[in-house]
Amino acid sequence: MIVERMRVHREMLGAAEAARWPWTVPCVAELFGSGVAFSAPVTFLVGENGSGKSTLAEALAEAFGLDSYGGRAGSRYASHRERSVLGEYLRLEYGPHGRRMANGPREARRGFFLRAESAMQMMEEKQGSRGYWSERTDEMSHGEGFLTVFESMFREPGLYVLDEPEAALSFTSTLRLVGLLDELARTGAQVVCATHSPILAALPGAAVLEIGDHGIRPTTWQDLAIVDHWRRYLERPDAYLRHIVG
Ligand SMILES: Nc1ncnc2c1ncn2[C@@H]1O[C@H](COP(=O)(O)OP(=O)(O)O)[C@@H](O)[C@H]1O
Ligand SMILES: [Mg+2]
């Protein structure tokens, strides 16, 4: 494992500060004390909109030294990046490989951050840059472009923080992404991925953390609320839709 745990020392925060965002988000408050442990090479963060998945993902990316705007590790920060408040307080505990990267120069870090809010701009800006992909993703469909980006960027053992990477992908392309994540995991990389996709979260051997009002809860794919909802919806859409339409 590259990162074994993430936590925040509460003593670093003043009382007034601790009463403000992001500390008011339940999953963020769980980082106090012993924090959150990563137990598998691939961890999915699953939860409702607004539960705090992106806040966690951005902070982890920032704390590891990935460009928090989105992009490769070891590259310079984009000038227009927004810093993550949480990221400045987040402390990471590393496994041996992670420690070597963290203690080495910034260029020694490996990994990639897909920031949900700026994924499209990142794809437009990085195409053709050194260390990125050379395919003309601007001449591809949204989904084809992202799949090309993932296929060329997911190749070294490092930390991959992905925020809803399925957003543009079809069912079949999402399955391809499952294969890419599996390959990363097998070659010594670590993936932390926020997702709404029951296809992604079913990756065998992955850890699943459910994020919500309760904070952060380790669970299984079978027990995820979204899996239950999808199953029932596909079985009988009208059971949901009669409350929504007409
Ligand atoms: N910069 C910010 N300032 C204040 N509140 C924010 C900011 N960014 C997000 N939030 C709030 O934090 C909560 C978690 O947001 P987010 O991590 O984006 O959720 P998710 O990714 O799970 O949908 C939400 O209630 C959101 O409105
Ligand atoms: Mg989000």
Coordinates of C-alpha atoms and ligand atoms in Angstrom, one line a residue:
M1 CA 0.0 0.0 0.0
I2 CA 1.3 3.5 -0.8
V3 CA -0.9 5.4 1.7
E4 CA -2.0 3.3 4.6
R5 CA -4.0 5.9 6.6
M6 CA -5.1 9.5 6.4
R7 CA -5.9 11.6 9.5
V8 CA -6.0 15.1 11.0
H9 CA -4.6 16.1 14.4
R10 CA -7.5 18.0 15.9
E11 CA -5.0 20.0 18.1
M12 CA -3.9 21.8 14.9
L13 CA -7.3 23.5 14.6
G14 CA -8.7 26.4 16.6
A15 CA -12.2 26.1 18.1
A16 CA -13.7 28.7 15.7
E17 CA -12.0 27.0 12.7
A18 CA -13.3 23.6 13.6
A19 CA -16.9 24.9 13.6
R20 CA -16.6 25.9 9.9
W21 CA -16.5 24.0 6.6
P22 CA -15.0 21.5 5.8
W23 CA -14.9 20.2 9.4
T24 CA -18.7 20.3 9.6
V25 CA -19.0 17.6 6.9
P26 CA -19.4 14.3 8.8
C27 CA -16.9 12.3 6.8
V28 CA -14.3 15.0 7.3
A29 CA -14.9 15.0 11.1
E30 CA -14.0 11.3 10.9
L31 CA -10.4 12.1 10.1
F32 CA -9.8 13.3 13.6
G33 CA -8.3 10.8 15.9
S34 CA -7.2 7.6 14.3
G35 CA -8.6 8.7 10.9
V36 CA -9.3 6.4 8.0
A37 CA -7.3 3.3 7.1
F38 CA -6.9 2.0 3.5
S39 CA -7.1 -1.7 3.5
A40 CA -6.9 -2.6 -0.2
P41 CA -5.1 -1.4 -3.3
V42 CA -8.4 0.0 -4.7
T43 CA -10.8 1.9 -2.4
F44 CA -14.1 3.2 -3.6
L45 CA -15.8 6.2 -1.9
V46 CA -19.5 5.9 -2.4
G47 CA -22.2 8.3 -1.2
E48 CA -24.9 10.8 -2.1
N49 CA -24.2 14.2 -3.7
G50 CA -22.8 16.5 -1.1
S51 CA -21.7 13.8 1.3
G52 CA -18.0 14.9 1.0
K53 CA -16.4 12.5 -1.5
S54 CA -14.8 15.3 -3.6
T55 CA -13.6 17.1 -0.5
L56 CA -11.8 13.9 0.7
A57 CA -10.4 13.1 -2.8
E58 CA -9.1 16.6 -3.4
A59 CA -7.5 16.7 0.1
L60 CA -5.8 13.3 -0.5
A61 CA -4.5 14.4 -3.9
E62 CA -3.1 17.6 -2.4
A63 CA -1.5 15.9 0.6
F64 CA 0.3 13.5 -1.6
G65 CA 1.5 16.3 -3.9
L66 CA -0.6 15.5 -6.9
D67 CA -1.7 18.6 -8.8
S68 CA -5.0 19.4 -7.1
Y69 CA -6.3 20.9 -10.3
G70 CA -6.0 17.5 -11.9
G71 CA -3.1 15.8 -13.7
R72 CA 0.0 13.9 -13.0
A73 CA 2.1 13.6 -9.9
G74 CA 5.5 15.3 -10.1
S75 CA 4.3 18.0 -12.5
R76 CA 4.3 21.6 -11.4
Y77 CA 1.1 23.0 -9.9
A78 CA -1.2 24.7 -12.3
S79 CA -1.2 28.4 -11.6
H80 CA -5.0 28.6 -11.4
R81 CA -5.3 25.7 -9.0
E82 CA -7.5 26.0 -5.9
R83 CA -5.9 24.7 -2.8
S84 CA -7.8 22.3 -0.7
V85 CA -8.3 23.6 2.9
L86 CA -8.5 20.0 4.2
G87 CA -5.4 19.0 2.2
E88 CA -3.2 21.3 4.2
Y89 CA -4.2 19.6 7.5
L90 CA -4.3 16.0 6.2
R91 CA -1.5 13.8 7.4
L92 CA -0.7 10.6 5.4
E93 CA 0.8 7.5 6.8
Y94 CA 2.8 5.6 4.1
G95 CA 3.8 2.1 3.3
P96 CA 7.4 1.6 2.3
H97 CA 6.9 2.4 -1.4
G98 CA 4.8 5.5 -0.5
R99 CA 7.4 6.7 2.0
R100 CA 10.1 6.5 -0.6
M101 CA 8.0 8.7 -2.9
A102 CA 6.9 11.1 -0.2
N103 CA 10.5 11.6 1.1
G104 CA 12.0 11.9 -2.3
P105 CA 11.9 15.0 -4.6
R106 CA 8.5 16.0 -5.9
E107 CA 9.4 14.5 -9.3
A108 CA 9.8 11.1 -7.7
R109 CA 6.0 10.9 -7.0
R110 CA 3.9 8.9 -9.3
G111 CA 0.2 9.0 -9.8
F112 CA -2.7 10.9 -11.3
F113 CA -5.6 13.0 -10.0
L114 CA -8.8 13.3 -11.9
R115 CA -10.6 16.2 -10.4
A116 CA -14.3 16.0 -11.3
E117 CA -14.9 19.7 -11.7
S118 CA -12.0 20.4 -14.0
A119 CA -11.6 17.1 -15.8
M120 CA -12.7 18.5 -19.1
Q121 CA -10.4 21.5 -19.0
M122 CA -7.6 19.2 -17.8
M123 CA -8.1 17.0 -20.9
E124 CA -8.0 20.0 -23.2
E125 CA -4.9 21.5 -21.6
K126 CA -2.7 18.5 -21.2
Q127 CA -3.2 16.8 -24.5
G128 CA 0.2 16.7 -26.3
S129 CA 2.1 18.0 -23.2
R130 CA 5.2 16.1 -22.1
G131 CA 4.3 13.1 -20.0
Y132 CA 0.7 13.1 -21.1
W133 CA -1.0 11.5 -24.1
S134 CA -0.4 12.3 -27.7
E135 CA -3.7 11.1 -29.2
R136 CA -6.0 13.9 -30.4
T137 CA -8.6 13.6 -27.6
D138 CA -10.1 16.9 -28.8
E139 CA -11.2 15.1 -31.9
M140 CA -12.9 12.3 -29.9
S141 CA -16.2 12.0 -28.2
H142 CA -16.2 13.0 -24.5
G143 CA -16.2 9.3 -23.4
E144 CA -13.6 8.1 -26.0
G145 CA -11.4 11.0 -24.9
F146 CA -11.5 10.1 -21.2
L147 CA -10.9 6.4 -21.9
T148 CA -7.8 7.3 -24.0
V149 CA -6.6 9.5 -21.1
F150 CA -7.0 6.7 -18.6
E151 CA -5.4 4.1 -20.9
S152 CA -2.3 6.2 -21.3
M153 CA -2.0 7.7 -17.8
F154 CA -2.7 4.6 -15.7
R155 CA 0.6 2.9 -16.2
E156 CA 3.0 3.4 -13.2
P157 CA 2.8 2.2 -9.6
G158 CA 1.7 5.4 -7.9
L159 CA -1.3 7.0 -6.2
Y160 CA -4.4 7.4 -8.4
V161 CA -7.1 9.6 -7.0
L162 CA -10.1 9.6 -9.3
D163 CA -13.3 11.6 -8.7
E164 CA -16.2 10.0 -10.7
P165 CA -14.1 8.8 -13.6
E166 CA -17.2 7.1 -15.0
A167 CA -18.9 10.4 -15.7
A168 CA -18.5 10.3 -19.5
L169 CA -18.4 6.6 -20.0
S170 CA -20.8 4.1 -21.4
F171 CA -21.5 0.7 -19.8
T172 CA -18.9 -1.0 -22.0
S173 CA -16.3 1.8 -21.4
T174 CA -16.9 1.6 -17.7
L175 CA -16.1 -2.1 -17.8
R176 CA -12.9 -1.2 -19.7
L177 CA -12.1 1.2 -16.8
V178 CA -12.7 -1.7 -14.3
G179 CA -10.0 -3.6 -16.2
L180 CA -7.6 -0.7 -16.1
L181 CA -8.1 -0.2 -12.3
D182 CA -7.6 -3.9 -11.8
E183 CA -4.3 -3.8 -13.8
L184 CA -3.1 -0.8 -11.7
A185 CA -3.9 -2.6 -8.5
R186 CA -2.0 -5.7 -9.7
T187 CA 1.1 -3.7 -10.5
G188 CA 1.6 -2.0 -7.1
A189 CA -0.4 1.1 -7.6
Q190 CA -3.1 2.4 -5.2
V191 CA -6.4 3.8 -6.3
V192 CA -8.8 5.9 -4.3
C193 CA -11.9 6.5 -6.4
A194 CA -15.1 8.4 -5.7
T195 CA -17.9 6.9 -7.7
H196 CA -21.7 6.5 -8.2
S197 CA -21.1 3.5 -10.5
P198 CA -22.2 0.1 -9.2
I199 CA -20.1 -1.3 -12.2
L200 CA -16.9 0.2 -10.9
A201 CA -17.5 -0.5 -7.2
A202 CA -18.0 -4.2 -8.0
L203 CA -14.2 -4.6 -8.7
P204 CA -13.3 -7.8 -6.9
G205 CA -11.0 -7.3 -3.9
A206 CA -11.7 -3.5 -3.7
A207 CA -12.6 -1.9 -0.4
V208 CA -15.8 0.2 -0.3
L209 CA -16.3 3.1 2.0
E210 CA -19.8 4.5 2.3
I211 CA -19.8 8.2 2.9
G212 CA -22.8 9.9 4.5
D213 CA -24.4 11.6 7.5
H214 CA -22.9 8.8 9.6
G215 CA -19.4 9.7 8.4
I216 CA -17.3 7.0 6.8
R217 CA -18.4 3.3 7.0
P218 CA -16.6 0.3 5.5
T219 CA -19.1 -1.8 3.7
T220 CA -19.5 -4.2 0.8
W221 CA -20.8 -3.9 -2.7
Q222 CA -23.8 -6.0 -1.9
D223 CA -24.8 -3.7 1.0
L224 CA -24.4 -0.4 -0.8
A225 CA -27.6 1.7 -1.0
I226 CA -26.9 2.5 -4.7
V227 CA -26.7 -1.2 -5.6
D228 CA -30.0 -1.8 -4.0
H229 CA -31.6 1.2 -5.8
W230 CA -30.3 0.2 -9.2
R231 CA -31.4 -3.4 -8.8
R232 CA -34.9 -2.3 -7.8
Y233 CA -35.1 0.4 -10.5
L234 CA -34.1 -1.9 -13.3
E235 CA -36.6 -4.5 -12.0
R236 CA -39.5 -2.0 -11.8
P237 CA -38.8 1.6 -12.9
D238 CA -42.5 2.5 -12.2
A239 CA -42.1 1.9 -8.5
Y240 CA -39.7 4.9 -8.4
L241 CA -41.2 7.0 -11.2
R242 CA -44.8 7.1 -9.9
H243 CA -43.4 9.3 -7.1
I244 CA -41.6 11.5 -9.6
V245 CA -43.6 12.0 -12.8
G246 CA -47.2 12.7 -13.8
Ligands
LIG1 N1 -15.5 25.4 -1.1 C1 -16.6 25.1 -0.4 N2 -17.0 25.9 0.6 C2 -18.0 25.6 1.4 N3 -18.7 24.4 1.3 C3 -18.3 23.5 0.3 C4 -17.2 23.8 -0.5 N4 -17.1 22.8 -1.4 C5 -18.0 21.9 -1.0 N5 -18.8 22.3 0.0 C6 -19.8 21.6 0.7 O1 -19.3 20.5 1.3 C7 -20.1 19.3 1.2 C8 -19.4 18.2 0.5 O2 -19.2 18.5 -0.9 P1 -18.5 17.5 -1.9 O3 -17.2 17.0 -1.2 O4 -18.3 18.2 -3.2 O5 -19.5 16.3 -2.0 P2 -19.6 15.1 -3.0 O6 -18.4 15.1 -3.8 O7 -19.8 13.9 -2.2 O8 -20.9 15.3 -3.9 C9 -21.4 19.8 0.4 O9 -22.4 20.2 1.4 C10 -20.9 21.1 -0.3 O10 -21.9 22.0 -0.5
MG2 MG -18.1 15.2 -5.9

